[in-house]
Amino acid sequence: MPSLECYRGLERSHLTSIHEDVMAWTKPQFKVVSLCMEITTYAHSR
């Protein structure tokens, strides 16, 4: 059953790459959101 093991390895690496893509997209989004939160908090505190 080497083909199944090979498929599982490919699937795992594929999922890892998707996860990395998602993280690469999410990190800047999160920075923008946290920046907006800081601005909003600052505006309300004044």
N, CA, C and O atoms as a DFTB+ gen file, in Angstrom:
184 C
 N C O
     1  1       0.828      -1.214       0.000
     2  2       0.000       0.000       0.000
     3  2       0.869       1.275       0.000
     4  3       0.614       2.173       0.803
     5  1       1.864       1.379      -0.854
     6  2       2.694       2.586      -0.841
     7  2       1.952       3.785      -1.421
     8  3       2.225       4.928      -1.055
     9  1       1.012       3.521      -2.327
    10  2       0.297       4.624      -2.977
    11  2      -0.573       5.378      -1.967
    12  3      -0.688       6.602      -2.025
    13  1      -1.181       4.635      -1.047
    14  2      -2.029       5.256      -0.030
    15  2      -1.189       6.132       0.898
    16  3      -1.585       7.246       1.244
    17  1      -0.020       5.613       1.297
    18  2       0.879       6.390       2.154
    19  2       1.341       7.652       1.441
    20  3       1.427       8.724       2.039
    21  1       1.638       7.506       0.149
    22  2       2.071       8.650      -0.649
    23  2       0.941       9.675      -0.717
    24  3       1.175      10.876      -0.583
    25  1      -0.282       9.194      -0.927
    26  2      -1.445      10.081      -1.003
    27  2      -1.645      10.818       0.315
    28  3      -1.933      12.014       0.339
    29  1      -1.486      10.078       1.414
    30  2      -1.665      10.694       2.735
    31  2      -0.624      11.770       2.966
    32  3      -0.924      12.824       3.528
    33  1       0.607      11.506       2.531
    34  2       1.671      12.492       2.670
    35  2       1.370      13.734       1.854
    36  3       1.578      14.855       2.318
    37  1       0.877      13.533       0.632
    38  2       0.532      14.660      -0.234
    39  2      -0.606      15.466       0.373
    40  3      -0.581      16.697       0.375
    41  1      -1.603      14.757       0.887
    42  2      -2.760      15.417       1.486
    43  2      -2.328      16.275       2.670
    44  3      -2.788      17.404       2.844
    45  1      -1.426      15.709       3.485
    46  2      -0.968      16.424       4.670
    47  2      -0.204      17.687       4.287
    48  3      -0.412      18.752       4.868
    49  1       0.684      17.556       3.299
    50  2       1.465      18.722       2.874
    51  2       0.557      19.762       2.218
    52  3       0.783      20.965       2.349
    53  1      -0.476      19.286       1.508
    54  2      -1.425      20.192       0.864
    55  2      -2.185      20.986       1.928
    56  3      -2.350      22.200       1.810
    57  1      -2.642      20.290       2.958
    58  2      -3.363      20.955       4.043
    59  2      -2.462      21.948       4.760
    60  3      -2.901      23.031       5.146
    61  1      -1.192      21.571       4.938
    62  2      -0.243      22.463       5.601
    63  2      -0.047      23.729       4.790
    64  3      -0.002      24.829       5.342
    65  1       0.072      23.574       3.471
    66  2       0.283      24.751       2.618
    67  2      -0.954      25.646       2.625
    68  3      -0.837      26.872       2.615
    69  1      -2.139      25.034       2.643
    70  2      -3.382      25.815       2.714
    71  2      -3.408      26.585       4.038
    72  3      -3.752      27.767       4.077
    73  1      -3.041      25.896       5.114
    74  2      -3.024      26.526       6.437
    75  2      -2.060      27.701       6.458
    76  3      -2.363      28.749       7.028
    77  1      -0.894      27.526       5.834
    78  2       0.096      28.605       5.780
    79  2      -0.431      29.780       4.965
    80  3      -0.206      30.937       5.320
    81  1      -1.134      29.482       3.872
    82  2      -1.725      30.547       3.057
    83  2      -2.758      31.322       3.871
    84  3      -2.802      32.551       3.835
    85  1      -3.582      30.586       4.601
    86  2      -4.619      31.216       5.423
    87  2      -3.982      32.101       6.492
    88  3      -4.437      33.219       6.730
    89  1      -2.932      31.598       7.132
    90  2      -2.250      32.370       8.165
    91  2      -1.600      33.617       7.579
    92  3      -1.634      34.690       8.182
    93  1      -1.007      33.463       6.397
    94  2      -0.354      34.599       5.737
    95  2      -1.388      35.670       5.383
    96  3      -1.083      36.862       5.400
    97  1      -2.625      35.233       5.059
    98  2      -3.685      36.186       4.729
    99  2      -4.287      36.782       6.000
   100  3      -4.652      37.958       6.029
   101  1      -4.389      35.969       7.045
   102  2      -5.073      36.386       8.264
   103  2      -4.256      37.373       9.084
   104  3      -4.812      38.308       9.658
   105  1      -2.935      37.176       9.147
   106  2      -2.100      38.029      10.000
   107  2      -2.237      39.514       9.680
   108  3      -2.469      40.298      10.600
   109  1      -2.106      39.943       8.415
   110  2      -2.303      41.367       8.128
   111  2      -3.720      41.847       8.444
   112  3      -3.913      42.969       8.910
   113  1      -4.711      40.984       8.185
   114  2      -6.097      41.339       8.495
   115  2      -6.242      41.609       9.988
   116  3      -6.888      42.571      10.404
   117  1      -5.623      40.737      10.785
   118  2      -5.706      40.864      12.237
   119  2      -5.034      42.151      12.693
   120  3      -5.526      42.826      13.597
   121  1      -3.912      42.491      12.068
   122  2      -3.208      43.732      12.406
   123  2      -4.096      44.934      12.118
   124  3      -4.164      45.864      12.921
   125  1      -4.772      44.921      10.986
   126  2      -5.671      46.019      10.616
   127  2      -6.810      46.121      11.621
   128  3      -7.162      47.214      12.066
   129  1      -7.381      44.976      11.975
   130  2      -8.496      44.963      12.922
   131  2      -8.050      45.495      14.279
   132  3      -8.747      46.305      14.891
   133  1      -6.888      45.043      14.751
   134  2      -6.409      45.505      16.058
   135  2      -6.085      46.996      16.023
   136  3      -6.285      47.702      17.011
   137  1      -5.588      47.469      14.891
   138  2      -5.303      48.897      14.735
   139  2      -6.602      49.697      14.799
   140  3      -6.664      50.733      15.460
   141  1      -7.631      49.220      14.116
   142  2      -8.946      49.881      14.141
   143  2      -9.506      49.901      15.562
   144  3     -10.089      50.894      15.997
   145  1      -9.321      48.785      16.280
   146  2      -9.793      48.710      17.660
   147  2      -9.076      49.738      18.518
   148  3      -9.698      50.407      19.344
   149  1      -7.766      49.867      18.324
   150  2      -6.986      50.837      19.094
   151  2      -7.454      52.257      18.804
   152  3      -7.609      53.064      19.720
   153  1      -7.681      52.562      17.525
   154  2      -8.140      53.899      17.125
   155  2      -9.511      54.187      17.739
   156  3      -9.753      55.276      18.260
   157  1     -10.400      53.196      17.670
   158  2     -11.747      53.354      18.221
   159  2     -11.691      53.591      19.725
   160  3     -12.362      54.478      20.252
   161  1     -10.879      52.783      20.409
   162  2     -10.741      52.930      21.859
   163  2     -10.175      54.297      22.203
   164  3     -10.635      54.953      23.138
   165  1      -9.182      54.719      21.447
   166  2      -8.544      56.024      21.674
   167  2      -9.548      57.154      21.448
   168  3      -9.597      58.117      22.213
   169  1     -10.345      57.024      20.388
   170  2     -11.336      58.055      20.064
   171  2     -12.394      58.148      21.166
   172  3     -12.834      59.241      21.522
   173  1     -12.801      56.981      21.708
   174  2     -13.823      56.981      22.750
   175  2     -13.278      57.500      24.074
   176  3     -14.017      58.084      24.867
   177  1     -11.989      57.289      24.315
   178  2     -11.408      57.699      25.597
   179  2     -11.193      59.208      25.661
   180  3     -11.032      59.757      26.751
   181  1     -11.187      59.882      24.529
   182  2     -10.973      61.326      24.515
   183  2     -12.261      62.088      24.818
   184  3     -12.259      63.319      24.846
